[in-house]
Coordinates of C-alpha atoms in Angstrom, one line a residue:
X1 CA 22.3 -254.1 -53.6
X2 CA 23.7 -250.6 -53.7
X3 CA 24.3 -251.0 -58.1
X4 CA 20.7 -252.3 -57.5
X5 CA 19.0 -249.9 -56.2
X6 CA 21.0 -247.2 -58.6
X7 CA 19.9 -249.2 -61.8
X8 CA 16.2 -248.8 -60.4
X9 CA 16.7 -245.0 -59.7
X10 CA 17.8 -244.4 -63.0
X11 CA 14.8 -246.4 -64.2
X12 CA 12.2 -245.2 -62.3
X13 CA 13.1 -241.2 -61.8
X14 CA 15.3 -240.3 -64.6
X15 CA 13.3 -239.8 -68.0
X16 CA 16.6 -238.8 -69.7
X17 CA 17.5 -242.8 -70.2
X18 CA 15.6 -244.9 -72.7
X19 CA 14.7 -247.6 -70.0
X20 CA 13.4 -244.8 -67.8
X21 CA 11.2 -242.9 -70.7
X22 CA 9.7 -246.5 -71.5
X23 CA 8.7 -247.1 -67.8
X24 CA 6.7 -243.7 -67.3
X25 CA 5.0 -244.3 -70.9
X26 CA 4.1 -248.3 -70.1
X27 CA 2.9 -246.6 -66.5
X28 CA 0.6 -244.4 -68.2
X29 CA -0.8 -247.1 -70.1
X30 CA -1.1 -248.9 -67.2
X31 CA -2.7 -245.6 -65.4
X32 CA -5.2 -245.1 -68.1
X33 CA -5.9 -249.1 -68.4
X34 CA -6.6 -249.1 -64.3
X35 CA -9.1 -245.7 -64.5
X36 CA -10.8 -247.5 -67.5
X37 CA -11.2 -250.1 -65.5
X38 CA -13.2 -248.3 -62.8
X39 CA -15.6 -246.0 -65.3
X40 CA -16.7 -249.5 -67.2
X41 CA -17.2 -251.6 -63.7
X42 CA -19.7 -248.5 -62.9
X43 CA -21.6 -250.0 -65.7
X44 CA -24.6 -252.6 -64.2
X45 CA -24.6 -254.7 -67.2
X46 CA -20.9 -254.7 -68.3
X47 CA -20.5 -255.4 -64.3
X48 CA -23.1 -258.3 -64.0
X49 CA -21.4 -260.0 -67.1
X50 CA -18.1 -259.0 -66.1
X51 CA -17.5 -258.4 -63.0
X52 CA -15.1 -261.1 -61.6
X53 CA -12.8 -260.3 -64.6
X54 CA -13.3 -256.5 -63.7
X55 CA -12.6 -257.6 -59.8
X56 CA -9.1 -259.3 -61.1
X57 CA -8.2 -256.3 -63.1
X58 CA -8.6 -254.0 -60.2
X59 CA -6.6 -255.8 -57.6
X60 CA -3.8 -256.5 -60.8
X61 CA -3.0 -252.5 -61.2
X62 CA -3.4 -252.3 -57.3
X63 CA -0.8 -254.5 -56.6
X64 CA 1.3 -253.5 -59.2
X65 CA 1.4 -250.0 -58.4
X66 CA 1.6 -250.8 -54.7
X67 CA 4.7 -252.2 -55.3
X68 CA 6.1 -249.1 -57.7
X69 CA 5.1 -247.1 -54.4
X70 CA 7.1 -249.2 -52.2
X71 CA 10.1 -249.5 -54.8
X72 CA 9.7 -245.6 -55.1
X73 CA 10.3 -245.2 -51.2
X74 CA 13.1 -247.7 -51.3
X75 CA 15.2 -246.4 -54.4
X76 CA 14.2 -242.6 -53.7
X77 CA 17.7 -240.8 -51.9
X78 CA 15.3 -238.4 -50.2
X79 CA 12.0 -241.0 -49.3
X80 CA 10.3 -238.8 -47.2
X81 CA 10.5 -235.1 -50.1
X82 CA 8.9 -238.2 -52.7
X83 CA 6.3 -239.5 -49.6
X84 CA 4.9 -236.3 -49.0
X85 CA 5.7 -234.4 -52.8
X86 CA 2.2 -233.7 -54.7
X87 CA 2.9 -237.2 -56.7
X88 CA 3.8 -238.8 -53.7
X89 CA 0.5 -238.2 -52.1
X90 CA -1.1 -239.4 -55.3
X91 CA 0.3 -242.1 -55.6
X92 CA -0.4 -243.2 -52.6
X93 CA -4.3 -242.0 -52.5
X94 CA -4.2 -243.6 -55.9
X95 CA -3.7 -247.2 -54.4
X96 CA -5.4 -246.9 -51.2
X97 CA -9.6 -247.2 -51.8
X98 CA -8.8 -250.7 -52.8
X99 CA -8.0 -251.3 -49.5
X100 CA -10.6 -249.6 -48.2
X101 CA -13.1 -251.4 -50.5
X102 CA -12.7 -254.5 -47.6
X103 CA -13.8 -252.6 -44.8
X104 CA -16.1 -249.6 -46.5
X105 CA -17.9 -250.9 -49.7
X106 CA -18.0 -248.7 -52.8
X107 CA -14.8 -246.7 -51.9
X108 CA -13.0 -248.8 -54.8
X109 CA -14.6 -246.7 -57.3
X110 CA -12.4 -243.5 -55.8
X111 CA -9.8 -245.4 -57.4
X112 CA -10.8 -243.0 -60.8
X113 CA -8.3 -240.2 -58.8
X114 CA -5.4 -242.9 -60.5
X115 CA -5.9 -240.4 -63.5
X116 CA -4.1 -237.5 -61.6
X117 CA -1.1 -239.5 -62.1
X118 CA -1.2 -238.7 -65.7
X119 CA 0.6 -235.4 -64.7
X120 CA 3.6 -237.6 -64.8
X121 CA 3.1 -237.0 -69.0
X122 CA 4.7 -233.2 -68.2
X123 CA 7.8 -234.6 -66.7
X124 CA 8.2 -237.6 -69.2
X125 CA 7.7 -235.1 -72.0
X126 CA 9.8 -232.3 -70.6
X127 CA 6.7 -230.2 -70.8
X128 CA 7.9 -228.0 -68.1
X129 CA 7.0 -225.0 -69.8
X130 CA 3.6 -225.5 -69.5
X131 CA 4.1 -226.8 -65.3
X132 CA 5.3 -223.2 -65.2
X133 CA 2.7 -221.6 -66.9
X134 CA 0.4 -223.4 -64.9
X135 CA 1.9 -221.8 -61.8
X136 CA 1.2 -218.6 -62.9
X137 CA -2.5 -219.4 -62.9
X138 CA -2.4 -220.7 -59.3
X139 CA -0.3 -217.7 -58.0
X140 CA -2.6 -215.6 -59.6
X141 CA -5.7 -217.4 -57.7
X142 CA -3.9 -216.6 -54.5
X143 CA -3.1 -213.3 -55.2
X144 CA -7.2 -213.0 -56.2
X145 CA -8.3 -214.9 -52.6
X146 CA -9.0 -211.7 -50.8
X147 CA -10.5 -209.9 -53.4
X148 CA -13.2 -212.8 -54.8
X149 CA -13.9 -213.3 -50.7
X150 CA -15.2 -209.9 -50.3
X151 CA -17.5 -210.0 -53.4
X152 CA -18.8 -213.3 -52.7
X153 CA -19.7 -212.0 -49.1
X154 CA -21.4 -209.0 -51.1
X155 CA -23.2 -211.8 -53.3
X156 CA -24.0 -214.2 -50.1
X157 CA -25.5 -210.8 -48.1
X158 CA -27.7 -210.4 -51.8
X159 CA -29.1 -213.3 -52.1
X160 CA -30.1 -213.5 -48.6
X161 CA -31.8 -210.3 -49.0
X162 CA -33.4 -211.3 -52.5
X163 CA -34.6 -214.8 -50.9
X164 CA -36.6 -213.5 -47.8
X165 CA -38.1 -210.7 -50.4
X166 CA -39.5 -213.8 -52.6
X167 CA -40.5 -215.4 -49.4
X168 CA -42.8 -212.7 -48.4
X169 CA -43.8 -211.6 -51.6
X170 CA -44.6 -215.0 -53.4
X171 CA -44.9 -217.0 -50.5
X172 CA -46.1 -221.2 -50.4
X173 CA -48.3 -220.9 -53.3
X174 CA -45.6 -220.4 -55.7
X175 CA -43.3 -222.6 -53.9
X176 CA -41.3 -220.5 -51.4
X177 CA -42.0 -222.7 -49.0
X178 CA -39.5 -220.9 -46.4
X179 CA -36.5 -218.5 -46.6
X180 CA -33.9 -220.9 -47.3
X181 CA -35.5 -222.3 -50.3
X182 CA -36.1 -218.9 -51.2
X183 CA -32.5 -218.3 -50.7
X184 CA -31.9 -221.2 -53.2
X185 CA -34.2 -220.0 -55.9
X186 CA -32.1 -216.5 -55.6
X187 CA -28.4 -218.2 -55.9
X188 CA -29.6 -220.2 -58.8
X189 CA -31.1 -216.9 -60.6
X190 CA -28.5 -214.9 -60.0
X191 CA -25.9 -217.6 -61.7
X192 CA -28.3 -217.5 -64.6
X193 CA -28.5 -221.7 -63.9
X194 CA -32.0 -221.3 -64.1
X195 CA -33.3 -225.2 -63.1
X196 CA -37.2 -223.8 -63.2
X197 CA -38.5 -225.8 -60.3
X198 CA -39.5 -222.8 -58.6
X199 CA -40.6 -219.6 -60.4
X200 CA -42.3 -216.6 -59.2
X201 CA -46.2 -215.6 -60.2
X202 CA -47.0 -212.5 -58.6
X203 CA -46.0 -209.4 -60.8
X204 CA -43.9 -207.9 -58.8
X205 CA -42.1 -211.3 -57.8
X206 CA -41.5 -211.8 -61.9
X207 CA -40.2 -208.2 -62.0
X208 CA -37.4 -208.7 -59.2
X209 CA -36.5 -212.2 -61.0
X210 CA -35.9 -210.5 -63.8
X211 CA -33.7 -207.5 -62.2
X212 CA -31.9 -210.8 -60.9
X213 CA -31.0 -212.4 -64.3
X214 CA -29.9 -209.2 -65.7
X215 CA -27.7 -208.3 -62.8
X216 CA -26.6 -212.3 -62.9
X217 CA -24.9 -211.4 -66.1
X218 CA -22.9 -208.2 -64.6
X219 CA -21.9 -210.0 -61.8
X220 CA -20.0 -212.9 -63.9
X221 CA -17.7 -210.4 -65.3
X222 CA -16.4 -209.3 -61.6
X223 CA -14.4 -212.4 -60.1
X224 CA -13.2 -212.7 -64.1
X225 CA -11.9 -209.1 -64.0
X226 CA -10.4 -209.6 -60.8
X227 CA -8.6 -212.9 -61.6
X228 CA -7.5 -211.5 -64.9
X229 CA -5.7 -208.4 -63.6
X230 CA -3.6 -210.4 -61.3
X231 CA -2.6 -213.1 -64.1
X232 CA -1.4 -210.0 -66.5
X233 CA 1.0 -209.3 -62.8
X234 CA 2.1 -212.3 -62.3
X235 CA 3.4 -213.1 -65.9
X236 CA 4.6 -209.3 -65.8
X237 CA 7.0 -210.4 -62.7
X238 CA 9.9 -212.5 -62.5
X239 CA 9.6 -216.2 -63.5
X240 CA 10.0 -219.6 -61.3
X241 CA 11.2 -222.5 -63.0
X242 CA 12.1 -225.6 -61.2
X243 CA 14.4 -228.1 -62.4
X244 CA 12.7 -230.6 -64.2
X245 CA 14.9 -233.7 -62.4
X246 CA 14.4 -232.2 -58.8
X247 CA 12.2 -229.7 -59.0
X248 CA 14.1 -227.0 -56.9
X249 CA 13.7 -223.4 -58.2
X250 CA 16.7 -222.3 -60.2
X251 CA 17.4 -219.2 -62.3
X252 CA 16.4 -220.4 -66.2
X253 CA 17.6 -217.1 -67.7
X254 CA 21.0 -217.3 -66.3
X255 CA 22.2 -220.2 -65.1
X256 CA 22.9 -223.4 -67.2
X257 CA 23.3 -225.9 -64.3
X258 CA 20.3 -226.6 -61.5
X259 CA 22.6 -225.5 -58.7
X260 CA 20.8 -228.7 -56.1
X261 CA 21.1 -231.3 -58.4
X262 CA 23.8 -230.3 -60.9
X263 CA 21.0 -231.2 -64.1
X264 CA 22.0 -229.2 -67.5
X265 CA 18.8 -226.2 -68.0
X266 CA 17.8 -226.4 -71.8
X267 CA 17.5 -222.6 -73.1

């Protein structure tokens, strides 16, 4: 049992063998064949002519990658770090609205979050370069949390402001109806969306619309400025690279071995 469960390790989490690189790329397929699956069952006239074949198709890829979850959890030396990793959790979302399509109907279509497992293509790949450049992009959101808050408070206290002005000014004949519509008409201005359901007629409202749009354009530039500064930070400080078997953080410039797992660093 013991050689079995090894054999299926290697298989399953090790890309370096060849059996283990063709069992992530025939999962892909399988991935991309199962979210293709949901888009053309979406489809009323492919469903209505199809739709028992479509039916088989999704319960097929939902039990087969129930049972890769459940082989996962069995072969896996750690279960629970793989139950609750970021893969772990979608592979297990990825499975369940099948389930859920008994009870609650229509949840089978959520089954389209299956394409988040293509992230798997970085590790098969060893595109970990890119994993880590993606990091620096999400630590730099974090770093910009604080900062974007305050000015979309600033933009929320605007557009309050704006919307009871229109309210008052145009008022029901020219469709602000009440404040938070008015409210509504001033977010979508200012984001130079511009839907045109509701548009001022007075003078004075046409004037402020415009002082809107071009102060719309200014304020784009802000939460870009801000998020931008702390990128060129982050990839100014020290890196974090993870292993690309374990995924603990290790020292790529000077170590040659992932001190957790013993896995040799490529340069």
């Amino acid at each position: 049992m013991r050689k079995i469960k090894n054999l299926l390790y290697q298989i399953i989490f090790e890309t370096d063998t060849r059996p283990g690189k063709w069992f992530d790329i025939i999962l892909l397929w399988a991935i991309l064949l199962s979210v293709l699956t949901v888009v053309i069952e979406s489809v009323k006239p492919v469903r209505a002519s199809f739709g028992d074949y479509l039916l088989l198709a999704e319960w097929f890829f939902t039990i087969l990658f129930s049972v890769e979850y459940v082989t996962r959890i069995w072969v896996s030396r750690k279960p629970l770090n793989y139950i609750f990793s970021s893969l772990g959790i979608i592979d297990f979302l990825s499975i369940i609205p099948t389930y859920f399509s008994l009870l609650f109907v229509g949840t089978h279509y959520l089954m389209a979050i299956r394409v988040l497992r293509l992230l798997r293509v970085f590790r098969i790949f060893k595109l970990n370069y890119y994993l880590n450049q993606g990091e620096l992009i999400i630590l730099a959101l974090k770093a910009s949390v604080k900062k974007i808050s305050v000015f979309l408070f600033a933009i929320l206290n605007i557009v309050v402001v704006i919307g009871a002005l229109m309210y008052v000014v145009e008022g029901e004949n020219s469709g602000f109806d009440s404040i938070p519509r008015s409210i509504y008409w001033a977010i979508v201005t200012i984001t130079t969306v511009g839907y045109g359901d509701i548009s001022p007629q007075t003078p004075f409202g046409q004037f402020v619309s415009s002082v809107i749009m071009i102060l719309g354009y200014s304020i784009i530039a802000v939460p870009t400025g801000i998020f931008s500064a702390e990128f060129v930070r982050q990839s100014k400080s020290p890196k974090v690279f993870k292993c690309p078997k374990c995924s603990h953080k290790v020292d790529h410039m000077h170590d040659n071995f992932c001190s957790y797992c013993g896995t040799q660093l490529k340069k």
